[in-house]
PDB file of C-alpha atoms in Angstrom:
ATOM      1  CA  UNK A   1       0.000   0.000   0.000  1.00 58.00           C
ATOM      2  CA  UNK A   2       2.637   2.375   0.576  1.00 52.00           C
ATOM      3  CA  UNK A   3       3.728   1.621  -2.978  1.00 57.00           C
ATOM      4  CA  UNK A   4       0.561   2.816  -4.056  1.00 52.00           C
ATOM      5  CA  UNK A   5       0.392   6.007  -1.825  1.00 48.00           C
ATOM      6  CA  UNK A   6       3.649   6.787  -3.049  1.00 50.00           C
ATOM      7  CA  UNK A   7       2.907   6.503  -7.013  1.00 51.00           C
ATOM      8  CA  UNK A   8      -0.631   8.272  -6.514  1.00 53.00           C
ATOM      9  CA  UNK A   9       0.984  11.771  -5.018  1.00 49.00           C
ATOM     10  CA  UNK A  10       3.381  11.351  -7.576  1.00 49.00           C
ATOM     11  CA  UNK A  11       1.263  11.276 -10.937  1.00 47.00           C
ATOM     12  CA  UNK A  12      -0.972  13.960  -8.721  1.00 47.00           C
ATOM     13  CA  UNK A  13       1.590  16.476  -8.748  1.00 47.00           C
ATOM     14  CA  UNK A  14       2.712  15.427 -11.887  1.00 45.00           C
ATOM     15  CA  UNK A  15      -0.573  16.256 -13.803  1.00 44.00           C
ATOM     16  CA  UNK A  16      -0.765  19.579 -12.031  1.00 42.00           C
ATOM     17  CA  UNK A  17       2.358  20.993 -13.450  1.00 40.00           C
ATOM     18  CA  UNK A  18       0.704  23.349 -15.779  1.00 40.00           C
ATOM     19  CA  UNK A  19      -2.822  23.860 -13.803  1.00 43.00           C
ATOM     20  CA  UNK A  20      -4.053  26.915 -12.409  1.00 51.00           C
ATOM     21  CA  UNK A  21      -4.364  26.947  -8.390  1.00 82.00           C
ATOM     22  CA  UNK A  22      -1.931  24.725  -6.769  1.00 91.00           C
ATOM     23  CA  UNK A  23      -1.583  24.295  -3.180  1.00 94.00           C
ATOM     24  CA  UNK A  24       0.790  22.027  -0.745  1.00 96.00           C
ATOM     25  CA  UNK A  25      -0.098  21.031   2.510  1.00 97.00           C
ATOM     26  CA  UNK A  26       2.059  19.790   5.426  1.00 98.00           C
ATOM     27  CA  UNK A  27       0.398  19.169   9.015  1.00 98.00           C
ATOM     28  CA  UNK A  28      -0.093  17.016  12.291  1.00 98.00           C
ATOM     29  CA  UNK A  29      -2.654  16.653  14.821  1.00 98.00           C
ATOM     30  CA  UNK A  30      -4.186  13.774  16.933  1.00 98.00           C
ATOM     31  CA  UNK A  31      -6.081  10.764  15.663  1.00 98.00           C
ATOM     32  CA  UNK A  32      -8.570   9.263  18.082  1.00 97.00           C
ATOM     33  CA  UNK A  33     -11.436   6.447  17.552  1.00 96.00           C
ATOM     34  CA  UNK A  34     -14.972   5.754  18.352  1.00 95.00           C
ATOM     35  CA  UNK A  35     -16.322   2.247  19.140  1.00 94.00           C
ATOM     36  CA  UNK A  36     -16.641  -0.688  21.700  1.00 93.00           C
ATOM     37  CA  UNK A  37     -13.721   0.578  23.712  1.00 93.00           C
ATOM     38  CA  UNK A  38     -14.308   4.312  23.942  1.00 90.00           C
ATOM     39  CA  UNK A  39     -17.181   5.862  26.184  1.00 81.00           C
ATOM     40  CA  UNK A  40     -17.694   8.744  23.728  1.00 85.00           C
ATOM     41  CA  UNK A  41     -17.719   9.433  20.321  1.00 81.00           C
ATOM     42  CA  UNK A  42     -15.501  12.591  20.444  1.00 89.00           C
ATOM     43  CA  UNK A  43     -12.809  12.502  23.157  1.00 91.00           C
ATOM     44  CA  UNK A  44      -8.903  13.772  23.245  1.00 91.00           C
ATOM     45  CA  UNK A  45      -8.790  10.659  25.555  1.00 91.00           C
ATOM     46  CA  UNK A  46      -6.433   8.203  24.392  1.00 93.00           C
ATOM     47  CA  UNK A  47      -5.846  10.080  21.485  1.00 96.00           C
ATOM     48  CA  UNK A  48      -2.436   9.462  19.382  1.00 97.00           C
ATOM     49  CA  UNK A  49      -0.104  11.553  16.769  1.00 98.00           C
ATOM     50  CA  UNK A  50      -1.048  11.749  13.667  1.00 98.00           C
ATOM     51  CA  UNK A  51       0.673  13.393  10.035  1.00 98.00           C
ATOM     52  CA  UNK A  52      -0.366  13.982   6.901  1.00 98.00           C
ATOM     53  CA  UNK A  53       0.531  15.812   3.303  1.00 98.00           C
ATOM     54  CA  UNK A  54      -1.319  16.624   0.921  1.00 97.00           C
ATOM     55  CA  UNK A  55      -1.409  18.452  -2.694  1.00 95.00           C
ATOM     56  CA  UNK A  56      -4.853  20.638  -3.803  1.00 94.00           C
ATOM     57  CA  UNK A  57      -6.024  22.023  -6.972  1.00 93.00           C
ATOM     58  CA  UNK A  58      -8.576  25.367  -6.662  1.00 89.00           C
ATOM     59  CA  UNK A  59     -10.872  25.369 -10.178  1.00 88.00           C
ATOM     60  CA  UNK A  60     -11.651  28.792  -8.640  1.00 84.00           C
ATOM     61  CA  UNK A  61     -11.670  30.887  -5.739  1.00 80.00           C
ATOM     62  CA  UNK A  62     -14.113  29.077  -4.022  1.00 86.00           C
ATOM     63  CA  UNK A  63     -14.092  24.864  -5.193  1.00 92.00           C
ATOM     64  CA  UNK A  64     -11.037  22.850  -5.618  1.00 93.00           C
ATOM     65  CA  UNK A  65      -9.678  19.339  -4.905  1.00 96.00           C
ATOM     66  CA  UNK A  66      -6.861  17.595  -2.557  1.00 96.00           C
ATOM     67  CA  UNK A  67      -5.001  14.144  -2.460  1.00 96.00           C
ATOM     68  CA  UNK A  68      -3.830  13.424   1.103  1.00 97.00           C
ATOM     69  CA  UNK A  69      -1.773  10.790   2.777  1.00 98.00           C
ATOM     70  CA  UNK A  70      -2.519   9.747   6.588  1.00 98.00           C
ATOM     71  CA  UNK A  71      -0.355   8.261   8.814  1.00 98.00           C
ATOM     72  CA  UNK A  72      -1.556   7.860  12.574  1.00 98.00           C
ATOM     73  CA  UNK A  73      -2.548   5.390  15.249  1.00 98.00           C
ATOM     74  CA  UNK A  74      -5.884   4.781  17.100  1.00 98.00           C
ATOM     75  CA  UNK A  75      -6.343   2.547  20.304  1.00 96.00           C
ATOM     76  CA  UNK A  76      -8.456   2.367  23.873  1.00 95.00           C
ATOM     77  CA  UNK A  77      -8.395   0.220  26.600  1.00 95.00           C
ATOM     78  CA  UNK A  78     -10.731  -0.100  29.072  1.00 93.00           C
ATOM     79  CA  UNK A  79      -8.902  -0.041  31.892  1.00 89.00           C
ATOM     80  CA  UNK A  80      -9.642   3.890  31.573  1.00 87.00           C
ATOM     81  CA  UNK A  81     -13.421   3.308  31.395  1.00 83.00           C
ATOM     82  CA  UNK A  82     -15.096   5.108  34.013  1.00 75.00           C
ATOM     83  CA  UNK A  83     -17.740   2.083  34.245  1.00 77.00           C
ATOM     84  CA  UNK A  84     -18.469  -1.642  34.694  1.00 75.00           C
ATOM     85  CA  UNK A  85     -16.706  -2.201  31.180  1.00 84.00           C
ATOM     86  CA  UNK A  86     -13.354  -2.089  32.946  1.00 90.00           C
ATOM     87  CA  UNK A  87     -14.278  -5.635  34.093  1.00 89.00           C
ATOM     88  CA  UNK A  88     -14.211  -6.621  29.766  1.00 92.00           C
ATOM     89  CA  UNK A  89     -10.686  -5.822  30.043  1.00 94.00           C
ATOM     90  CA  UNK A  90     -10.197  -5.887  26.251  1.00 95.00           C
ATOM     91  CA  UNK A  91      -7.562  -3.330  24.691  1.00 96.00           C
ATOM     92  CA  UNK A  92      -6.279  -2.857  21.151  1.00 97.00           C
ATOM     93  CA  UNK A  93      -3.961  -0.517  18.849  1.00 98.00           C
ATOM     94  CA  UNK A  94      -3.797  -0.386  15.455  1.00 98.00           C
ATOM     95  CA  UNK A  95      -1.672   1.829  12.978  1.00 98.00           C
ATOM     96  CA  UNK A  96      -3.905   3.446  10.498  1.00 98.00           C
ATOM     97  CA  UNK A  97      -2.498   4.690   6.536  1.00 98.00           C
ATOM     98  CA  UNK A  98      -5.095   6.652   4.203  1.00 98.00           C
ATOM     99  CA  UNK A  99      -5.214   7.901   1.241  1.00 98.00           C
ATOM    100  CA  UNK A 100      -8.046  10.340   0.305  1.00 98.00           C
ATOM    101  CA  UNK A 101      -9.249  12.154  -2.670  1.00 98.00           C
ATOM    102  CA  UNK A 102     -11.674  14.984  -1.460  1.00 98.00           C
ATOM    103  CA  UNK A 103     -13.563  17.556  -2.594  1.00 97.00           C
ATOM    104  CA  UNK A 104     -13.078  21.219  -0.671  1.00 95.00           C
ATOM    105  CA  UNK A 105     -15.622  24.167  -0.633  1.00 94.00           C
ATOM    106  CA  UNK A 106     -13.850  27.226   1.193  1.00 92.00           C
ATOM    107  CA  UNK A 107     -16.153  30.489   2.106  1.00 90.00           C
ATOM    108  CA  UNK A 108     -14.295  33.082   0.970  1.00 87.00           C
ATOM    109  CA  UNK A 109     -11.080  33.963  -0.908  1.00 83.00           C
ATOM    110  CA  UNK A 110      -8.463  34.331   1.592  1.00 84.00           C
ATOM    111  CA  UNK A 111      -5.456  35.179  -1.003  1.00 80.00           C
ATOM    112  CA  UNK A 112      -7.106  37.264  -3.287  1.00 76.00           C
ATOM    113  CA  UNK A 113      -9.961  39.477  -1.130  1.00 72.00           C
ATOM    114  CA  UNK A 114      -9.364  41.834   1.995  1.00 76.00           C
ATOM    115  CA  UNK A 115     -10.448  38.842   4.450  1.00 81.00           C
ATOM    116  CA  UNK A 116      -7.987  36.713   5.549  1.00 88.00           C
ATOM    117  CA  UNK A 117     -10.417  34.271   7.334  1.00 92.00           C
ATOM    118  CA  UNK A 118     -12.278  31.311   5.506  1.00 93.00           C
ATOM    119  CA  UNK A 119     -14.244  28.539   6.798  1.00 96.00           C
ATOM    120  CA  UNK A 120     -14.007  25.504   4.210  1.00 96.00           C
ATOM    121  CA  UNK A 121     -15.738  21.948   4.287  1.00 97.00           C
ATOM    122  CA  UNK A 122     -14.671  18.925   2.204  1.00 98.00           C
ATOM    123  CA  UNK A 123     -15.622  15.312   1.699  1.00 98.00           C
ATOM    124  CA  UNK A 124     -14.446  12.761  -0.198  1.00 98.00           C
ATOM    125  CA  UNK A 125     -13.558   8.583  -0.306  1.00 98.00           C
ATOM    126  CA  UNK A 126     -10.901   7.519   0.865  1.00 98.00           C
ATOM    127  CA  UNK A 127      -9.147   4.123   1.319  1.00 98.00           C
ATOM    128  CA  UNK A 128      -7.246   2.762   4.825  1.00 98.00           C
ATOM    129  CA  UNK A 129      -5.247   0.180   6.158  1.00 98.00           C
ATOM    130  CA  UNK A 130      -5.456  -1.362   9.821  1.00 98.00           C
ATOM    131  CA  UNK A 131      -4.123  -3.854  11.586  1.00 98.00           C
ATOM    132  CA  UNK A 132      -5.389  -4.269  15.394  1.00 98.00           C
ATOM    133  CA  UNK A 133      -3.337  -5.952  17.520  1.00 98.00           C
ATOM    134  CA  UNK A 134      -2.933  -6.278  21.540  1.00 98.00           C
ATOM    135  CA  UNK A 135      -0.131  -7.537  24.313  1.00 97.00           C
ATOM    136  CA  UNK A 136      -0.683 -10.569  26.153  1.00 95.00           C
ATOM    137  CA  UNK A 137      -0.407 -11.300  29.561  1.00 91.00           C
ATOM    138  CA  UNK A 138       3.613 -11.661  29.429  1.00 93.00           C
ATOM    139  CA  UNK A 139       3.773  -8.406  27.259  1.00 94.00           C
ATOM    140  CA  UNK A 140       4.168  -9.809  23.767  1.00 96.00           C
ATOM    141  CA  UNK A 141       2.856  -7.818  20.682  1.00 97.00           C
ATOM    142  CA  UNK A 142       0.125 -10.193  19.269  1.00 98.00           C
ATOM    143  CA  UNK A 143      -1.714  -9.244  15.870  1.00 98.00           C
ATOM    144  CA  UNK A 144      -5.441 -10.019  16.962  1.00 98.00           C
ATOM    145  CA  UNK A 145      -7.488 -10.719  13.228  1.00 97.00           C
ATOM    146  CA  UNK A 146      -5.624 -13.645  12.154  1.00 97.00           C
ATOM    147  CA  UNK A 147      -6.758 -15.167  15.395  1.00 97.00           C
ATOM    148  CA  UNK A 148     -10.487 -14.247  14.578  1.00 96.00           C
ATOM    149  CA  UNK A 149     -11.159 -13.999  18.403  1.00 96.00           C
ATOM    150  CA  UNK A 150     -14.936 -13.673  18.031  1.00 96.00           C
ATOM    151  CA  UNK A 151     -15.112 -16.769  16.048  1.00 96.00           C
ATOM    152  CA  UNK A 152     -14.774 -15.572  12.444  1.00 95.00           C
ATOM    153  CA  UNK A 153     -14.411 -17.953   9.632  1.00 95.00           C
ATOM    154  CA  UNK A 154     -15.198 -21.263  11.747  1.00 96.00           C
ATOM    155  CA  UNK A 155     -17.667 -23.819  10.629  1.00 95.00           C
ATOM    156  CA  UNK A 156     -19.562 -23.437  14.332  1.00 94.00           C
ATOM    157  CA  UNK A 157     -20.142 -19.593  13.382  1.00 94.00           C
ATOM    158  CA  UNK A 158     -21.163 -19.053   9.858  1.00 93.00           C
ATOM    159  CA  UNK A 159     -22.428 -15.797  10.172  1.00 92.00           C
ATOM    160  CA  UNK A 160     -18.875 -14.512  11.702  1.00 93.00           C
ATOM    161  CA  UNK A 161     -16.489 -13.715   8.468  1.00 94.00           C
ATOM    162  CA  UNK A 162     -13.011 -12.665   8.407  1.00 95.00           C
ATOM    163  CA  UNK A 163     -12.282  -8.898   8.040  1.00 96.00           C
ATOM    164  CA  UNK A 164     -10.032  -7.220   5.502  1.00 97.00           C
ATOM    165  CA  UNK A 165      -7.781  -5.191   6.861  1.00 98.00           C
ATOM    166  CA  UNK A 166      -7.996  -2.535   3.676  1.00 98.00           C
ATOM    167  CA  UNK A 167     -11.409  -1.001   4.261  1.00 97.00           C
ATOM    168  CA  UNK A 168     -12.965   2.095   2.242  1.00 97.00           C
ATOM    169  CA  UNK A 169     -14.271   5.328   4.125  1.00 98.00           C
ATOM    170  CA  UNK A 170     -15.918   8.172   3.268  1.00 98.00           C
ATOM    171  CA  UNK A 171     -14.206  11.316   5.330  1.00 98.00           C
ATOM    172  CA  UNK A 172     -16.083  14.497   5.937  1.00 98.00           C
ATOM    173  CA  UNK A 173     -14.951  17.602   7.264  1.00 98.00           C
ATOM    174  CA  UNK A 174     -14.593  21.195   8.721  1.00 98.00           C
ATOM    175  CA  UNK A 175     -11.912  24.064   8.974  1.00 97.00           C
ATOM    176  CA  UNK A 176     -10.680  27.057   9.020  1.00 97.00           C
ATOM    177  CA  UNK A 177      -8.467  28.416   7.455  1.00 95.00           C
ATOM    178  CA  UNK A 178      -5.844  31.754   7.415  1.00 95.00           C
ATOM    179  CA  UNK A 179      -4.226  33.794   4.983  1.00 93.00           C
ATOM    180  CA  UNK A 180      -0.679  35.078   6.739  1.00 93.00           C
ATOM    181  CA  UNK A 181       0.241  36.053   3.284  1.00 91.00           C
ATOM    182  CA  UNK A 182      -0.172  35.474  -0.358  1.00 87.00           C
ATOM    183  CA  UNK A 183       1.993  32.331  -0.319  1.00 91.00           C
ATOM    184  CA  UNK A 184       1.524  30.935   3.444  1.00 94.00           C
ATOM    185  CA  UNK A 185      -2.030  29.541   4.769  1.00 94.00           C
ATOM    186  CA  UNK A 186      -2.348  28.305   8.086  1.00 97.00           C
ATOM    187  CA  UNK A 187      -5.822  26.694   8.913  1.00 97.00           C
ATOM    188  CA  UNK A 188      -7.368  24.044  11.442  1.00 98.00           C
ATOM    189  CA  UNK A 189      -9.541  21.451  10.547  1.00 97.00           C
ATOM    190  CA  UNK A 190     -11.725  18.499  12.183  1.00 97.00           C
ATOM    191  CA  UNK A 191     -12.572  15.316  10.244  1.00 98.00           C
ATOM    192  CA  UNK A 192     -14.332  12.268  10.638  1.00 97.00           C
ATOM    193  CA  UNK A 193     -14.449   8.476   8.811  1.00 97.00           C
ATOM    194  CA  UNK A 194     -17.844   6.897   7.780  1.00 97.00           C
ATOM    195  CA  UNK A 195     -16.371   3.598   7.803  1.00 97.00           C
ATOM    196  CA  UNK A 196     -17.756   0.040   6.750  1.00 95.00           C
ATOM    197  CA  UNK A 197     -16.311  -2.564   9.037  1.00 95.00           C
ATOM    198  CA  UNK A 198     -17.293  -2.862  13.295  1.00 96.00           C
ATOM    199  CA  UNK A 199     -13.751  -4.851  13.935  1.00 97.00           C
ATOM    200  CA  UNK A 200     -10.847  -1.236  13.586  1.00 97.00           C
ATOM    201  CA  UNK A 201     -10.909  -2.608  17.796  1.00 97.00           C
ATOM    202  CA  UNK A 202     -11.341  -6.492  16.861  1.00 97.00           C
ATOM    203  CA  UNK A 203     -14.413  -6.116  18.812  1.00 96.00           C
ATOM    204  CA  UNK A 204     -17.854  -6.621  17.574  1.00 95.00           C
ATOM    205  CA  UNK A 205     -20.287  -9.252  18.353  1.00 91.00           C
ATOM    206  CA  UNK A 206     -22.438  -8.908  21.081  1.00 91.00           C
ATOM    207  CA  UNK A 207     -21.814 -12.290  22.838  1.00 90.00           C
ATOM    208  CA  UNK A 208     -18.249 -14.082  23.052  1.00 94.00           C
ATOM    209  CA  UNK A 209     -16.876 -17.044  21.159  1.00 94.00           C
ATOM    210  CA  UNK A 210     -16.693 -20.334  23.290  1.00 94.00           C
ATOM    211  CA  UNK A 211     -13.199 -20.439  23.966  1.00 94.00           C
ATOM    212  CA  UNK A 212     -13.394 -23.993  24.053  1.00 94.00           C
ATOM    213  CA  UNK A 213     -14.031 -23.973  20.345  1.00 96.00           C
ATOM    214  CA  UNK A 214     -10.791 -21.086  19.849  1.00 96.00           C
ATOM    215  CA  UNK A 215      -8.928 -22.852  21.528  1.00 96.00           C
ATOM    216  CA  UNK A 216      -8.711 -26.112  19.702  1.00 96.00           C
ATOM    217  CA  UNK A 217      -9.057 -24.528  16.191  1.00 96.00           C
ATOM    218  CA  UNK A 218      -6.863 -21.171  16.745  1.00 95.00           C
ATOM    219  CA  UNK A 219      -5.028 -22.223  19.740  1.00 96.00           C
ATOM    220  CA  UNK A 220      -4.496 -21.203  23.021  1.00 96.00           C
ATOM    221  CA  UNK A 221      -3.671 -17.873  22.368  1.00 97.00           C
ATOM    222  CA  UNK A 222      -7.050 -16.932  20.513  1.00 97.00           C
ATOM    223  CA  UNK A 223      -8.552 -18.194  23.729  1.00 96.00           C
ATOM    224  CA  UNK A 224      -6.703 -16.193  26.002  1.00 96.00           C
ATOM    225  CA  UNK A 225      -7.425 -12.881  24.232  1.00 97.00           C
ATOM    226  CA  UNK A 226     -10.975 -13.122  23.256  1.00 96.00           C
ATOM    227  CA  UNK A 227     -11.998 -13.097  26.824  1.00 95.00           C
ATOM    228  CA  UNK A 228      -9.657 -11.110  29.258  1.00 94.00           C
ATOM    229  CA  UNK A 229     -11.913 -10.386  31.887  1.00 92.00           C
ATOM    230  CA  UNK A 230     -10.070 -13.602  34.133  1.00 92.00           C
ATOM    231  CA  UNK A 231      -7.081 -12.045  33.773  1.00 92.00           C
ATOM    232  CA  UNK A 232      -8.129  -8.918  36.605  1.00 90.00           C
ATOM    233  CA  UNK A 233      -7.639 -10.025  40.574  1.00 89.00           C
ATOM    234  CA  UNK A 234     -10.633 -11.044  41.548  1.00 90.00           C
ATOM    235  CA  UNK A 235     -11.005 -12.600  37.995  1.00 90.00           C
ATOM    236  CA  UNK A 236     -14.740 -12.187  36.255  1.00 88.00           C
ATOM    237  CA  UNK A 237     -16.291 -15.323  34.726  1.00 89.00           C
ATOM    238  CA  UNK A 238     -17.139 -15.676  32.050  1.00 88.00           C
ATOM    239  CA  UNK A 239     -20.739 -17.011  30.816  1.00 84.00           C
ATOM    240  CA  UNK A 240     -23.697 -16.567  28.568  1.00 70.00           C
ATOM    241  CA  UNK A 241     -25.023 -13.210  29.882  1.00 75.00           C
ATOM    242  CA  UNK A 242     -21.381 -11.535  29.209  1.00 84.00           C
ATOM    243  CA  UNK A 243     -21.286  -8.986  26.981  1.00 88.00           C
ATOM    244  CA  UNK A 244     -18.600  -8.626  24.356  1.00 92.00           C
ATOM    245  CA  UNK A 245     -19.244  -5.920  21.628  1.00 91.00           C
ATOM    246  CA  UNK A 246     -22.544  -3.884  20.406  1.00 90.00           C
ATOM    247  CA  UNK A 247     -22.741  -5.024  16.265  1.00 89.00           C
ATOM    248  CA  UNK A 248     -25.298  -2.518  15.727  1.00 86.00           C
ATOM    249  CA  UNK A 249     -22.894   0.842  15.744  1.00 84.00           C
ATOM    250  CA  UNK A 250     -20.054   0.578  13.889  1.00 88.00           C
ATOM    251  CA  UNK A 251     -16.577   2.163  14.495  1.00 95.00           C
ATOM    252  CA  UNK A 252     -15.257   5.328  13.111  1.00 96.00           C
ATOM    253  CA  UNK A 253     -11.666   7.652  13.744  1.00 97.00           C
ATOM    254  CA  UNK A 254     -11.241  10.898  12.858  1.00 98.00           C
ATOM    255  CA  UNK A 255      -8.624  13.692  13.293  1.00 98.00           C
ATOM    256  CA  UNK A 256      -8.058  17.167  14.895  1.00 98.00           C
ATOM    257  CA  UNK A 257      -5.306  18.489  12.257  1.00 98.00           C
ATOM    258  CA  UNK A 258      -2.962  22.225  12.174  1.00 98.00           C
ATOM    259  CA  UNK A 259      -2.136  22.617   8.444  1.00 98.00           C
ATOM    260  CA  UNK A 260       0.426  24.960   7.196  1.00 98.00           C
ATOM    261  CA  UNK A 261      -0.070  25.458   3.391  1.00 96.00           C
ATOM    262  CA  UNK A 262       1.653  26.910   0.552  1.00 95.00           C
ATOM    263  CA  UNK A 263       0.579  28.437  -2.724  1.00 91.00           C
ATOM    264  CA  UNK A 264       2.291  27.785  -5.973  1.00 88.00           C
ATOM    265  CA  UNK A 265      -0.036  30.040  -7.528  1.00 75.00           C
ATOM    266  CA  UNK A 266      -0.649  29.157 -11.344  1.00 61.00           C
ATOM    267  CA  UNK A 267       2.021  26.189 -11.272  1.00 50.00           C
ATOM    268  CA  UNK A 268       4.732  24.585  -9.843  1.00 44.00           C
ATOM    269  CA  UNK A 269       7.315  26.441 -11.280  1.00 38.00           C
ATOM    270  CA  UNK A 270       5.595  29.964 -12.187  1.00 39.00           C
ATOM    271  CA  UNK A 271       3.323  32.463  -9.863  1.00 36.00           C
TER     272      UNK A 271
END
């Protein structure tokens, strides 16, 4: 995928050579997630770094067009929930890369009118890969989907499939942004990831796996991690009332971004 990210930006800024209205954008932030392991949807808690670049086209004044690569990392545990879930005692991390193509709206002008000040929305697609993964008990770095801890892809849960770790989104956005002069554009923005799959925190289904079943057709380890609750002093047992995941809401991440952007004007080459 990187590969790919890499050639993309590449034949981007290539074709916009000779275009009118070119823009390049450096900037970092926080990514954070919402799902199974997070008590709200928007929260700076457990948030992590997060980078990205990207290279816009302006038709006008007003409408214009970016390519942006994303590199960040998402993660909760809920040994910082503030309720009964601590007792789960599930976790997860996962590195997340993107690659977007959206389309911006800004306000106003900001490098050719007296105001300075814009607010701009965009939206988009985009395409992202993840890879949760956890520690076990000893401290060891464990990559949780091949282990399909909630059952996925066994014979004795048919409705459970594997999950691809390359998932589409659809990212949608708000900013603002600032002229400090004709070449220089600082702004702020806030987006967020319509995404397709419940499992970014390998956590979905409402009811566990019997680990009885992982265990002799994933091993040991799959057991271990798809129920974690034993592992706390006293340990919870586990049985049919425990609760695992909510399917019905699926997970999203978004980002909190500073920009600094710079205006080539009518090219690359030529103001």
């Amino acid at each position: 995928m990187k590969r790919t990210f890499f050639l993309s930006i590449a034949l981007f800024i290539a074709g916009s050579i000779y275009s009118q209205g070119i823009f390049l954008s450096v900037g970092g932030g926080v990514m954070n997630y919402g799902g199974d392991l997070q008590s709200k949807v928007l929260t700076l808690n457990q948030a992590n770094p997060v980078f990205t670049l990207s290279g816009s086209y302006y038709f006008d004044s007003h409408f214009g067009v970016s390519y942006s690569l994303t590199s960040g990392k998402v993660g909760a545990t809920d040994t910082k929930a503030t309720t009964s879930r601590v007792r789960r005692n599930l976790n997860f991390y996962s590195n997340i890369g993107e690659v977007s193509l959206n389309f911006e709206a800004s306000l106003k002008d900001v490098i050719n009118s007296e105001s300075r000040f814009s607010p701009y929305a965009f939206a988009g697609i985009a395409a992202f890969r993840m890879n949760p993964y956890t520690f076990d008990a000893a401290g060891n770095k464990v990559f949780l989907q091949p282990l399909g801890t909630e059952g996925q892809g066994l014979p004795e849960y048919p409705d459970k499939k594997p999950y691809q770790l390359t998932q589409f989104a659809i990212p949608v956005g708000v900013g603002i942004k600032y002229a400090v002069t004709k070449k220089i554009i600082l702004s702020a923005e806030l987006s967020f990831r319509k995404i397709f799959t419940d499992y970014l925190d390998d956590v979905s289904g409402k009811g566990y796996a019997d680990t009885s079943i992982l265990r002799i057709a994933r091993g040991q380890l799959a057991s271990d991690l798809s129920f974690r609750g034993d592992e706390l002093d006293p340990p919870l047992v586990l049985n049919s009332f425990s609760t695992r995941g909510n399917p019905d809401k699926k997970d999203t991440y978004y980002t909190c971004i500073l920009k600094v952007t710079y205006s080539f004007g009518k090219s690359l080459f030529y103001y």
